[in-house]
Amino acid sequence: MERFPQSGDFMTFVERFLSRNEPCIFSSELTSGWRARKLWQKKGRPDLEYLKKEFGDAVVSVADCSQVSFSTHPKHDMQLCDYLHYWKCMLEDKTPPTRLLYLKDWHFVREFPDYGAYQVPEYFLSDWLNEVWDIREDVHDDYRFVYMGPAGTWTPFHADVFRSYSWSANICGRKEWLLVHAGDEMYLKDSLGCLPMDITSASLQDRSIYPHAHKGCAPIRVIQEEGEVIFVPSGWYHQVRNLDHTISINHNWTNAFGVCSMQKHIQSELNLVMASIADCKDMDDWEGHCQLILKACVGINFSEFTQFLSVVALTRSRELRHILDSCHLCHQQVAESYQNSTRHSMRCSDSTIHSKKCSDSTLYSLMCSVLQLEDFIRIVATATPFTIFTLATDLWEATEEAKENVEEEEEEEEEEEEEEGKEVEEGKEVEEGKEVEEVEVEVEEEEEEVEEEEEVKVEEEVKKVEKVEKVEKEVKEVKEEMEKEENVLLKVRHPCTQL
């Protein structure tokens, strides 16, 4: 198995392991500062007295690895102080134990939320599974566990719940891991289609029982040392054995990279359920009964899966709107900010804000959600359990589509800006044209006024001239009359002149 490079960052993890669904192992440096590493062990062995003093009254689930019932180890509850007493006796007694008891699936964080035994590594912070289960009101559960057990205790061959990812950190002791590539477990099925409990069993060499076991690849064998952390990809079946007295912390988790595998697994199991009771299809609420059986077999049905996706979407929708409102970021600014953000956001749609180191803080994720979430929420809220798996559950594709939408929006905005620029220019030209027309009209009006004034003046001059001519004519006529009268008077005065 490949070791995660010391200089690697989150993007290294995404590109080389998470996106490829490949396992890796991290060095003990990742857990060196944990409180559990400092207080739960001494010189590489469990500090049973400290654990008893701090948590002795807790009730834990214990599997008996020395017994088998229905292809698994039977489990029962007991107080932690009683289990630690059993373990102490094993440590002090050199004789082989008659029972191998393995403390498993202890919900430590749920029971002691303020203790702070460890910090989730930055590579695994994007955890939709525990995020949703933490806020569910109908169940009191999570997928964070503590495991404790002596050397020889083990976990049978299995794949993790809901086909989630898992990470496991050794507080003390060593583990042997046997991992099978996703899909290769099909070769390990027996003639009845059942997987083995122990893939180290000699019976796998018997082709009459396991006819295809020889066709698959050999399991990957890894020894996990104290403090190291192993990443188990989705769908990788594995079997784990404690080589020493060991304490480990384990999380199941998923996010945008793994949710498709989760959906496909639920649908595959539903298909098996439907096929197994197909002869009862005429019964009332047959589909509802299929969902009940699916829940019993897998731990989740499509109704819960719908709720799961809705919570993820709604939580991010609120975060996005709060961030965008508080920062006054427009879509264009968000898209521009993305250009300088990490490439992880091109693939991961999760936008939970954890820290500067958390990949989910990229603004591109916010942009994707702004564009997609309202439609996505409406789909998951209205879809039936039998149609939800066909409707927008592939968040990877949705994110890629959102990326294309962002690019299209950017192009459209550029085109709009160009058109607006053209419209402004055209508007300026139109306004300038209008101004010219208005000036021309004003000039024409002024010219017309001047012409009218001149015409009035001419008319007035003509009238004056006509009046003068009339007066002159009248004066002339008066003069002529006066001359005539003078002539008459002269004749009267000098009558001889007529002779």
PDB file of N, CA, C and O in Angstrom, residues 57-129:
ATOM      1  N   ASP A  57     -17.384   3.547  34.113  1.00  0.00           N
ATOM      2  CA  ASP A  57     -18.826   3.296  34.225  1.00  0.00           C
ATOM      3  C   ASP A  57     -19.525   3.197  32.868  1.00  0.00           C
ATOM      4  O   ASP A  57     -20.722   2.872  32.812  1.00  0.00           O
ATOM      5  N   ALA A  58     -18.831   3.494  31.802  1.00  0.00           N
ATOM      6  CA  ALA A  58     -19.456   3.447  30.468  1.00  0.00           C
ATOM      7  C   ALA A  58     -19.841   2.025  30.106  1.00  0.00           C
ATOM      8  O   ALA A  58     -19.166   1.060  30.477  1.00  0.00           O
ATOM      9  N   VAL A  59     -20.955   1.885  29.385  1.00  0.00           N
ATOM     10  CA  VAL A  59     -21.405   0.588  28.883  1.00  0.00           C
ATOM     11  C   VAL A  59     -20.933   0.448  27.440  1.00  0.00           C
ATOM     12  O   VAL A  59     -21.171   1.340  26.604  1.00  0.00           O
ATOM     13  N   VAL A  60     -20.240  -0.649  27.153  1.00  0.00           N
ATOM     14  CA  VAL A  60     -19.648  -0.848  25.830  1.00  0.00           C
ATOM     15  C   VAL A  60     -20.125  -2.162  25.226  1.00  0.00           C
ATOM     16  O   VAL A  60     -20.604  -3.054  25.917  1.00  0.00           O
ATOM     17  N   SER A  61     -19.981  -2.240  23.883  1.00  0.00           N
ATOM     18  CA  SER A  61     -20.355  -3.458  23.153  1.00  0.00           C
ATOM     19  C   SER A  61     -19.105  -4.309  22.935  1.00  0.00           C
ATOM     20  O   SER A  61     -18.076  -3.802  22.466  1.00  0.00           O
ATOM     21  N   VAL A  62     -19.195  -5.587  23.256  1.00  0.00           N
ATOM     22  CA  VAL A  62     -18.044  -6.491  23.188  1.00  0.00           C
ATOM     23  C   VAL A  62     -18.380  -7.702  22.323  1.00  0.00           C
ATOM     24  O   VAL A  62     -19.445  -8.318  22.486  1.00  0.00           O
ATOM     25  N   ALA A  63     -17.497  -8.011  21.370  1.00  0.00           N
ATOM     26  CA  ALA A  63     -17.668  -9.186  20.507  1.00  0.00           C
ATOM     27  C   ALA A  63     -16.773 -10.312  21.004  1.00  0.00           C
ATOM     28  O   ALA A  63     -15.630 -10.074  21.400  1.00  0.00           O
ATOM     29  N   ASP A  64     -17.299 -11.516  20.953  1.00  0.00           N
ATOM     30  CA  ASP A  64     -16.532 -12.697  21.368  1.00  0.00           C
ATOM     31  C   ASP A  64     -15.933 -13.342  20.121  1.00  0.00           C
ATOM     32  O   ASP A  64     -16.619 -14.048  19.363  1.00  0.00           O
ATOM     33  N   CYS A  65     -14.649 -13.093  19.903  1.00  0.00           N
ATOM     34  CA  CYS A  65     -13.986 -13.583  18.696  1.00  0.00           C
ATOM     35  C   CYS A  65     -13.736 -15.094  18.734  1.00  0.00           C
ATOM     36  O   CYS A  65     -13.289 -15.666  17.728  1.00  0.00           O
ATOM     37  N   SER A  66     -13.989 -15.709  19.874  1.00  0.00           N
ATOM     38  CA  SER A  66     -13.799 -17.163  19.977  1.00  0.00           C
ATOM     39  C   SER A  66     -15.058 -17.926  19.579  1.00  0.00           C
ATOM     40  O   SER A  66     -15.059 -19.158  19.570  1.00  0.00           O
ATOM     41  N   GLN A  67     -16.123 -17.205  19.250  1.00  0.00           N
ATOM     42  CA  GLN A  67     -17.363 -17.842  18.854  1.00  0.00           C
ATOM     43  C   GLN A  67     -17.839 -17.277  17.509  1.00  0.00           C
ATOM     44  O   GLN A  67     -17.480 -16.155  17.135  1.00  0.00           O
ATOM     45  N   VAL A  68     -18.652 -18.067  16.804  1.00  0.00           N
ATOM     46  CA  VAL A  68     -19.216 -17.645  15.523  1.00  0.00           C
ATOM     47  C   VAL A  68     -20.713 -17.910  15.545  1.00  0.00           C
ATOM     48  O   VAL A  68     -21.155 -18.998  15.924  1.00  0.00           O
ATOM     49  N   SER A  69     -21.474 -16.908  15.142  1.00  0.00           N
ATOM     50  CA  SER A  69     -22.927 -17.056  15.048  1.00  0.00           C
ATOM     51  C   SER A  69     -23.394 -16.298  13.813  1.00  0.00           C
ATOM     52  O   SER A  69     -23.212 -15.077  13.710  1.00  0.00           O
ATOM     53  N   PHE A  70     -23.990 -17.039  12.862  1.00  0.00           N
ATOM     54  CA  PHE A  70     -24.462 -16.449  11.603  1.00  0.00           C
ATOM     55  C   PHE A  70     -23.347 -15.656  10.912  1.00  0.00           C
ATOM     56  O   PHE A  70     -23.511 -14.495  10.531  1.00  0.00           O
ATOM     57  N   SER A  71     -22.209 -16.273  10.782  1.00  0.00           N
ATOM     58  CA  SER A  71     -21.055 -15.726  10.063  1.00  0.00           C
ATOM     59  C   SER A  71     -20.516 -14.443  10.683  1.00  0.00           C
ATOM     60  O   SER A  71     -19.923 -13.597   9.989  1.00  0.00           O
ATOM     61  N   THR A  72     -20.696 -14.277  11.974  1.00  0.00           N
ATOM     62  CA  THR A  72     -20.116 -13.127  12.667  1.00  0.00           C
ATOM     63  C   THR A  72     -19.858 -13.493  14.117  1.00  0.00           C
ATOM     64  O   THR A  72     -20.235 -14.586  14.572  1.00  0.00           O
ATOM     65  N   HIS A  73     -19.222 -12.623  14.843  1.00  0.00           N
ATOM     66  CA  HIS A  73     -18.939 -12.852  16.257  1.00  0.00           C
ATOM     67  C   HIS A  73     -20.091 -12.305  17.098  1.00  0.00           C
ATOM     68  O   HIS A  73     -20.451 -11.124  16.939  1.00  0.00           O
ATOM     69  N   PRO A  74     -20.679 -13.090  17.956  1.00  0.00           N
ATOM     70  CA  PRO A  74     -21.785 -12.599  18.793  1.00  0.00           C
ATOM     71  C   PRO A  74     -21.309 -11.484  19.724  1.00  0.00           C
ATOM     72  O   PRO A  74     -20.170 -11.483  20.187  1.00  0.00           O
ATOM     73  N   LYS A  75     -22.214 -10.526  19.985  1.00  0.00           N
ATOM     74  CA  LYS A  75     -21.862  -9.359  20.785  1.00  0.00           C
ATOM     75  C   LYS A  75     -22.779  -9.247  22.003  1.00  0.00           C
ATOM     76  O   LYS A  75     -23.929  -9.689  21.975  1.00  0.00           O
ATOM     77  N   HIS A  76     -22.260  -8.637  23.034  1.00  0.00           N
ATOM     78  CA  HIS A  76     -23.061  -8.360  24.219  1.00  0.00           C
ATOM     79  C   HIS A  76     -22.511  -7.101  24.883  1.00  0.00           C
ATOM     80  O   HIS A  76     -21.384  -6.663  24.601  1.00  0.00           O
ATOM     81  N   ASP A  77     -23.315  -6.490  25.751  1.00  0.00           N
ATOM     82  CA  ASP A  77     -22.901  -5.271  26.444  1.00  0.00           C
ATOM     83  C   ASP A  77     -22.295  -5.608  27.803  1.00  0.00           C
ATOM     84  O   ASP A  77     -22.684  -6.579  28.466  1.00  0.00           O
ATOM     85  N   MET A  78     -21.349  -4.765  28.225  1.00  0.00           N
ATOM     86  CA  MET A  78     -20.786  -4.882  29.565  1.00  0.00           C
ATOM     87  C   MET A  78     -20.181  -3.535  29.962  1.00  0.00           C
ATOM     88  O   MET A  78     -19.931  -2.684  29.094  1.00  0.00           O
ATOM     89  N   GLN A  79     -19.979  -3.335  31.247  1.00  0.00           N
ATOM     90  CA  GLN A  79     -19.345  -2.101  31.684  1.00  0.00           C
ATOM     91  C   GLN A  79     -17.868  -2.112  31.310  1.00  0.00           C
ATOM     92  O   GLN A  79     -17.209  -3.157  31.351  1.00  0.00           O
ATOM     93  N   LEU A  80     -17.348  -0.932  30.988  1.00  0.00           N
ATOM     94  CA  LEU A  80     -15.954  -0.838  30.576  1.00  0.00           C
ATOM     95  C   LEU A  80     -15.026  -1.333  31.685  1.00  0.00           C
ATOM     96  O   LEU A  80     -14.018  -2.002  31.402  1.00  0.00           O
ATOM     97  N   CYS A  81     -15.347  -1.027  32.948  1.00  0.00           N
ATOM     98  CA  CYS A  81     -14.471  -1.465  34.039  1.00  0.00           C
ATOM     99  C   CYS A  81     -14.355  -2.991  34.082  1.00  0.00           C
ATOM    100  O   CYS A  81     -13.275  -3.527  34.374  1.00  0.00           O
ATOM    101  N   ASP A  82     -15.446  -3.701  33.748  1.00  0.00           N
ATOM    102  CA  ASP A  82     -15.403  -5.167  33.733  1.00  0.00           C
ATOM    103  C   ASP A  82     -14.554  -5.663  32.564  1.00  0.00           C
ATOM    104  O   ASP A  82     -13.795  -6.640  32.701  1.00  0.00           O
ATOM    105  N   TYR A  83     -14.686  -4.990  31.424  1.00  0.00           N
ATOM    106  CA  TYR A  83     -13.879  -5.398  30.277  1.00  0.00           C
ATOM    107  C   TYR A  83     -12.385  -5.151  30.556  1.00  0.00           C
ATOM    108  O   TYR A  83     -11.534  -5.984  30.225  1.00  0.00           O
ATOM    109  N   LEU A  84     -12.078  -4.016  31.173  1.00  0.00           N
ATOM    110  CA  LEU A  84     -10.678  -3.704  31.474  1.00  0.00           C
ATOM    111  C   LEU A  84     -10.105  -4.691  32.496  1.00  0.00           C
ATOM    112  O   LEU A  84      -8.914  -5.031  32.432  1.00  0.00           O
ATOM    113  N   HIS A  85     -10.935  -5.160  33.407  1.00  0.00           N
ATOM    114  CA  HIS A  85     -10.491  -6.196  34.359  1.00  0.00           C
ATOM    115  C   HIS A  85     -10.143  -7.483  33.607  1.00  0.00           C
ATOM    116  O   HIS A  85      -9.111  -8.112  33.886  1.00  0.00           O
ATOM    117  N   TYR A  86     -11.012  -7.858  32.661  1.00  0.00           N
ATOM    118  CA  TYR A  86     -10.740  -9.035  31.822  1.00  0.00           C
ATOM    119  C   TYR A  86      -9.419  -8.861  31.082  1.00  0.00           C
ATOM    120  O   TYR A  86      -8.579  -9.770  31.034  1.00  0.00           O
ATOM    121  N   TRP A  87      -9.221  -7.676  30.529  1.00  0.00           N
ATOM    122  CA  TRP A  87      -8.019  -7.410  29.739  1.00  0.00           C
ATOM    123  C   TRP A  87      -6.768  -7.429  30.632  1.00  0.00           C
ATOM    124  O   TRP A  87      -5.714  -7.955  30.248  1.00  0.00           O
ATOM    125  N   LYS A  88      -6.897  -6.867  31.826  1.00  0.00           N
ATOM    126  CA  LYS A  88      -5.766  -6.855  32.756  1.00  0.00           C
ATOM    127  C   LYS A  88      -5.342  -8.272  33.129  1.00  0.00           C
ATOM    128  O   LYS A  88      -4.135  -8.581  33.203  1.00  0.00           O
ATOM    129  N   CYS A  89      -6.328  -9.119  33.338  1.00  0.00           N
ATOM    130  CA  CYS A  89      -6.029 -10.524  33.659  1.00  0.00           C
ATOM    131  C   CYS A  89      -5.284 -11.185  32.508  1.00  0.00           C
ATOM    132  O   CYS A  89      -4.365 -11.996  32.725  1.00  0.00           O
ATOM    133  N   MET A  90      -5.660 -10.864  31.268  1.00  0.00           N
ATOM    134  CA  MET A  90      -4.968 -11.409  30.100  1.00  0.00           C
ATOM    135  C   MET A  90      -3.521 -10.942  30.051  1.00  0.00           C
ATOM    136  O   MET A  90      -2.610 -11.705  29.725  1.00  0.00           O
ATOM    137  N   LEU A  91      -3.312  -9.645  30.365  1.00  0.00           N
ATOM    138  CA  LEU A  91      -1.959  -9.101  30.317  1.00  0.00           C
ATOM    139  C   LEU A  91      -1.050  -9.729  31.375  1.00  0.00           C
ATOM    140  O   LEU A  91       0.142  -9.947  31.146  1.00  0.00           O
ATOM    141  N   GLU A  92      -1.635 -10.014  32.527  1.00  0.00           N
ATOM    142  CA  GLU A  92      -0.838 -10.573  33.626  1.00  0.00           C
ATOM    143  C   GLU A  92      -0.664 -12.070  33.529  1.00  0.00           C
ATOM    144  O   GLU A  92       0.329 -12.620  34.026  1.00  0.00           O
ATOM    145  N   ASP A  93      -1.638 -12.757  32.890  1.00  0.00           N
ATOM    146  CA  ASP A  93      -1.594 -14.219  32.773  1.00  0.00           C
ATOM    147  C   ASP A  93      -1.014 -14.588  31.416  1.00  0.00           C
ATOM    148  O   ASP A  93      -1.533 -14.205  30.363  1.00  0.00           O
ATOM    149  N   LYS A  94       0.046 -15.342  31.406  1.00  0.00           N
ATOM    150  CA  LYS A  94       0.722 -15.703  30.168  1.00  0.00           C
ATOM    151  C   LYS A  94       0.038 -16.847  29.434  1.00  0.00           C
ATOM    152  O   LYS A  94       0.364 -17.139  28.291  1.00  0.00           O
ATOM    153  N   THR A  95      -0.902 -17.520  30.082  1.00  0.00           N
ATOM    154  CA  THR A  95      -1.576 -18.641  29.433  1.00  0.00           C
ATOM    155  C   THR A  95      -2.578 -18.134  28.412  1.00  0.00           C
ATOM    156  O   THR A  95      -3.182 -17.071  28.598  1.00  0.00           O
ATOM    157  N   PRO A  96      -2.827 -18.857  27.312  1.00  0.00           N
ATOM    158  CA  PRO A  96      -3.797 -18.427  26.305  1.00  0.00           C
ATOM    159  C   PRO A  96      -5.187 -18.280  26.909  1.00  0.00           C
ATOM    160  O   PRO A  96      -5.615 -19.112  27.712  1.00  0.00           O
ATOM    161  N   PRO A  97      -5.921 -17.232  26.561  1.00  0.00           N
ATOM    162  CA  PRO A  97      -7.261 -17.027  27.112  1.00  0.00           C
ATOM    163  C   PRO A  97      -8.260 -18.014  26.530  1.00  0.00           C
ATOM    164  O   PRO A  97      -8.108 -18.491  25.407  1.00  0.00           O
ATOM    165  N   THR A  98      -9.282 -18.311  27.305  1.00  0.00           N
ATOM    166  CA  THR A  98     -10.348 -19.186  26.807  1.00  0.00           C
ATOM    167  C   THR A  98     -11.325 -18.412  25.940  1.00  0.00           C
ATOM    168  O   THR A  98     -12.023 -18.991  25.108  1.00  0.00           O
ATOM    169  N   ARG A  99     -11.384 -17.086  26.139  1.00  0.00           N
ATOM    170  CA  ARG A  99     -12.270 -16.236  25.335  1.00  0.00           C
ATOM    171  C   ARG A  99     -11.466 -15.043  24.818  1.00  0.00           C
ATOM    172  O   ARG A  99     -10.605 -14.512  25.517  1.00  0.00           O
ATOM    173  N   LEU A 100     -11.780 -14.660  23.597  1.00  0.00           N
ATOM    174  CA  LEU A 100     -11.149 -13.485  23.008  1.00  0.00           C
ATOM    175  C   LEU A 100     -12.214 -12.401  22.851  1.00  0.00           C
ATOM    176  O   LEU A 100     -13.039 -12.454  21.920  1.00  0.00           O
ATOM    177  N   LEU A 101     -12.235 -11.462  23.773  1.00  0.00           N
ATOM    178  CA  LEU A 101     -13.257 -10.415  23.759  1.00  0.00           C
ATOM    179  C   LEU A 101     -12.687  -9.141  23.142  1.00  0.00           C
ATOM    180  O   LEU A 101     -11.597  -8.688  23.510  1.00  0.00           O
ATOM    181  N   TYR A 102     -13.466  -8.563  22.229  1.00  0.00           N
ATOM    182  CA  TYR A 102     -13.029  -7.397  21.461  1.00  0.00           C
ATOM    183  C   TYR A 102     -14.056  -6.283  21.656  1.00  0.00           C
ATOM    184  O   TYR A 102     -15.204  -6.403  21.240  1.00  0.00           O
ATOM    185  N   LEU A 103     -13.642  -5.189  22.306  1.00  0.00           N
ATOM    186  CA  LEU A 103     -14.516  -4.019  22.473  1.00  0.00           C
ATOM    187  C   LEU A 103     -14.604  -3.304  21.125  1.00  0.00           C
ATOM    188  O   LEU A 103     -13.595  -2.823  20.593  1.00  0.00           O
ATOM    189  N   LYS A 104     -15.841  -3.202  20.597  1.00  0.00           N
ATOM    190  CA  LYS A 104     -16.029  -2.650  19.248  1.00  0.00           C
ATOM    191  C   LYS A 104     -17.150  -1.616  19.240  1.00  0.00           C
ATOM    192  O   LYS A 104     -18.082  -1.676  20.036  1.00  0.00           O
ATOM    193  N   ASP A 105     -17.028  -0.684  18.296  1.00  0.00           N
ATOM    194  CA  ASP A 105     -18.109   0.274  18.013  1.00  0.00           C
ATOM    195  C   ASP A 105     -18.539   1.071  19.239  1.00  0.00           C
ATOM    196  O   ASP A 105     -19.727   1.340  19.447  1.00  0.00           O
ATOM    197  N   TRP A 106     -17.574   1.469  20.074  1.00  0.00           N
ATOM    198  CA  TRP A 106     -17.884   2.314  21.216  1.00  0.00           C
ATOM    199  C   TRP A 106     -18.018   3.757  20.720  1.00  0.00           C
ATOM    200  O   TRP A 106     -17.079   4.342  20.217  1.00  0.00           O
ATOM    201  N   HIS A 107     -19.214   4.330  20.894  1.00  0.00           N
ATOM    202  CA  HIS A 107     -19.484   5.703  20.454  1.00  0.00           C
ATOM    203  C   HIS A 107     -18.903   6.691  21.467  1.00  0.00           C
ATOM    204  O   HIS A 107     -19.631   7.397  22.181  1.00  0.00           O
ATOM    205  N   PHE A 108     -17.602   6.765  21.500  1.00  0.00           N
ATOM    206  CA  PHE A 108     -16.916   7.533  22.536  1.00  0.00           C
ATOM    207  C   PHE A 108     -17.246   9.027  22.464  1.00  0.00           C
ATOM    208  O   PHE A 108     -17.540   9.660  23.479  1.00  0.00           O
ATOM    209  N   VAL A 109     -17.183   9.615  21.279  1.00  0.00           N
ATOM    210  CA  VAL A 109     -17.425  11.053  21.131  1.00  0.00           C
ATOM    211  C   VAL A 109     -18.844  11.401  21.537  1.00  0.00           C
ATOM    212  O   VAL A 109     -19.095  12.445  22.150  1.00  0.00           O
ATOM    213  N   ARG A 110     -19.783  10.536  21.197  1.00  0.00           N
ATOM    214  CA  ARG A 110     -21.179  10.779  21.563  1.00  0.00           C
ATOM    215  C   ARG A 110     -21.357  10.780  23.085  1.00  0.00           C
ATOM    216  O   ARG A 110     -22.122  11.568  23.634  1.00  0.00           O
ATOM    217  N   GLU A 111     -20.640   9.893  23.790  1.00  0.00           N
ATOM    218  CA  GLU A 111     -20.790   9.774  25.235  1.00  0.00           C
ATOM    219  C   GLU A 111     -19.924  10.769  26.004  1.00  0.00           C
ATOM    220  O   GLU A 111     -20.283  11.187  27.111  1.00  0.00           O
ATOM    221  N   PHE A 112     -18.787  11.161  25.417  1.00  0.00           N
ATOM    222  CA  PHE A 112     -17.884  12.092  26.084  1.00  0.00           C
ATOM    223  C   PHE A 112     -17.511  13.221  25.120  1.00  0.00           C
ATOM    224  O   PHE A 112     -16.351  13.339  24.691  1.00  0.00           O
ATOM    225  N   PRO A 113     -18.494  14.047  24.753  1.00  0.00           N
ATOM    226  CA  PRO A 113     -18.263  15.049  23.698  1.00  0.00           C
ATOM    227  C   PRO A 113     -17.238  16.124  24.060  1.00  0.00           C
ATOM    228  O   PRO A 113     -16.671  16.756  23.178  1.00  0.00           O
ATOM    229  N   ASP A 114     -17.006  16.342  25.357  1.00  0.00           N
ATOM    230  CA  ASP A 114     -16.102  17.419  25.770  1.00  0.00           C
ATOM    231  C   ASP A 114     -14.691  16.936  26.109  1.00  0.00           C
ATOM    232  O   ASP A 114     -13.841  17.745  26.488  1.00  0.00           O
ATOM    233  N   TYR A 115     -14.447  15.651  25.979  1.00  0.00           N
ATOM    234  CA  TYR A 115     -13.149  15.126  26.396  1.00  0.00           C
ATOM    235  C   TYR A 115     -12.023  15.530  25.440  1.00  0.00           C
ATOM    236  O   TYR A 115     -10.919  15.864  25.864  1.00  0.00           O
ATOM    237  N   GLY A 116     -12.282  15.505  24.141  1.00  0.00           N
ATOM    238  CA  GLY A 116     -11.253  15.906  23.163  1.00  0.00           C
ATOM    239  C   GLY A 116     -10.111  14.928  23.049  1.00  0.00           C
ATOM    240  O   GLY A 116      -8.940  15.302  23.179  1.00  0.00           O
ATOM    241  N   ALA A 117     -10.436  13.668  22.793  1.00  0.00           N
ATOM    242  CA  ALA A 117      -9.401  12.631  22.700  1.00  0.00           C
ATOM    243  C   ALA A 117      -8.529  12.787  21.464  1.00  0.00           C
ATOM    244  O   ALA A 117      -7.355  12.386  21.467  1.00  0.00           O
ATOM    245  N   TYR A 118      -9.053  13.391  20.397  1.00  0.00           N
ATOM    246  CA  TYR A 118      -8.316  13.497  19.133  1.00  0.00           C
ATOM    247  C   TYR A 118      -8.931  14.599  18.288  1.00  0.00           C
ATOM    248  O   TYR A 118     -10.024  15.109  18.581  1.00  0.00           O
ATOM    249  N   GLN A 119      -8.233  14.962  17.247  1.00  0.00           N
ATOM    250  CA  GLN A 119      -8.729  15.918  16.255  1.00  0.00           C
ATOM    251  C   GLN A 119      -8.807  15.210  14.901  1.00  0.00           C
ATOM    252  O   GLN A 119      -7.840  14.551  14.495  1.00  0.00           O
ATOM    253  N   VAL A 120      -9.927  15.342  14.238  1.00  0.00           N
ATOM    254  CA  VAL A 120     -10.078  14.706  12.921  1.00  0.00           C
ATOM    255  C   VAL A 120      -9.063  15.319  11.959  1.00  0.00           C
ATOM    256  O   VAL A 120      -9.001  16.545  11.811  1.00  0.00           O
ATOM    257  N   PRO A 121      -8.242  14.512  11.318  1.00  0.00           N
ATOM    258  CA  PRO A 121      -7.267  15.061  10.355  1.00  0.00           C
ATOM    259  C   PRO A 121      -7.955  15.843   9.246  1.00  0.00           C
ATOM    260  O   PRO A 121      -9.086  15.533   8.850  1.00  0.00           O
ATOM    261  N   GLU A 122      -7.273  16.860   8.752  1.00  0.00           N
ATOM    262  CA  GLU A 122      -7.864  17.743   7.746  1.00  0.00           C
ATOM    263  C   GLU A 122      -8.327  16.996   6.496  1.00  0.00           C
ATOM    264  O   GLU A 122      -9.266  17.422   5.824  1.00  0.00           O
ATOM    265  N   TYR A 123      -7.703  15.876   6.202  1.00  0.00           N
ATOM    266  CA  TYR A 123      -8.042  15.114   4.994  1.00  0.00           C
ATOM    267  C   TYR A 123      -9.444  14.512   5.071  1.00  0.00           C
ATOM    268  O   TYR A 123     -10.041  14.180   4.049  1.00  0.00           O
ATOM    269  N   PHE A 124      -9.968  14.366   6.287  1.00  0.00           N
ATOM    270  CA  PHE A 124     -11.246  13.675   6.481  1.00  0.00           C
ATOM    271  C   PHE A 124     -12.337  14.586   7.051  1.00  0.00           C
ATOM    272  O   PHE A 124     -13.358  14.113   7.531  1.00  0.00           O
ATOM    273  N   LEU A 125     -12.108  15.903   7.020  1.00  0.00           N
ATOM    274  CA  LEU A 125     -13.066  16.831   7.620  1.00  0.00           C
ATOM    275  C   LEU A 125     -14.382  16.908   6.863  1.00  0.00           C
ATOM    276  O   LEU A 125     -15.423  17.167   7.448  1.00  0.00           O
ATOM    277  N   SER A 126     -14.354  16.702   5.567  1.00  0.00           N
ATOM    278  CA  SER A 126     -15.577  16.772   4.777  1.00  0.00           C
ATOM    279  C   SER A 126     -16.381  15.491   4.987  1.00  0.00           C
ATOM    280  O   SER A 126     -16.321  14.551   4.202  1.00  0.00           O
ATOM    281  N   ASP A 127     -17.159  15.454   6.059  1.00  0.00           N
ATOM    282  CA  ASP A 127     -17.820  14.241   6.532  1.00  0.00           C
ATOM    283  C   ASP A 127     -19.323  14.467   6.598  1.00  0.00           C
ATOM    284  O   ASP A 127     -19.862  14.931   7.601  1.00  0.00           O
ATOM    285  N   TRP A 128     -20.019  14.155   5.499  1.00  0.00           N
ATOM    286  CA  TRP A 128     -21.469  14.337   5.466  1.00  0.00           C
ATOM    287  C   TRP A 128     -22.190  13.388   6.414  1.00  0.00           C
ATOM    288  O   TRP A 128     -23.210  13.729   6.992  1.00  0.00           O
ATOM    289  N   LEU A 129     -21.650  12.186   6.557  1.00  0.00           N
ATOM    290  CA  LEU A 129     -22.344  11.151   7.312  1.00  0.00           C
ATOM    291  C   LEU A 129     -22.542  11.567   8.768  1.00  0.00           C
ATOM    292  O   LEU A 129     -23.665  11.595   9.281  1.00  0.00           O
TER     293      LEU A 129
END
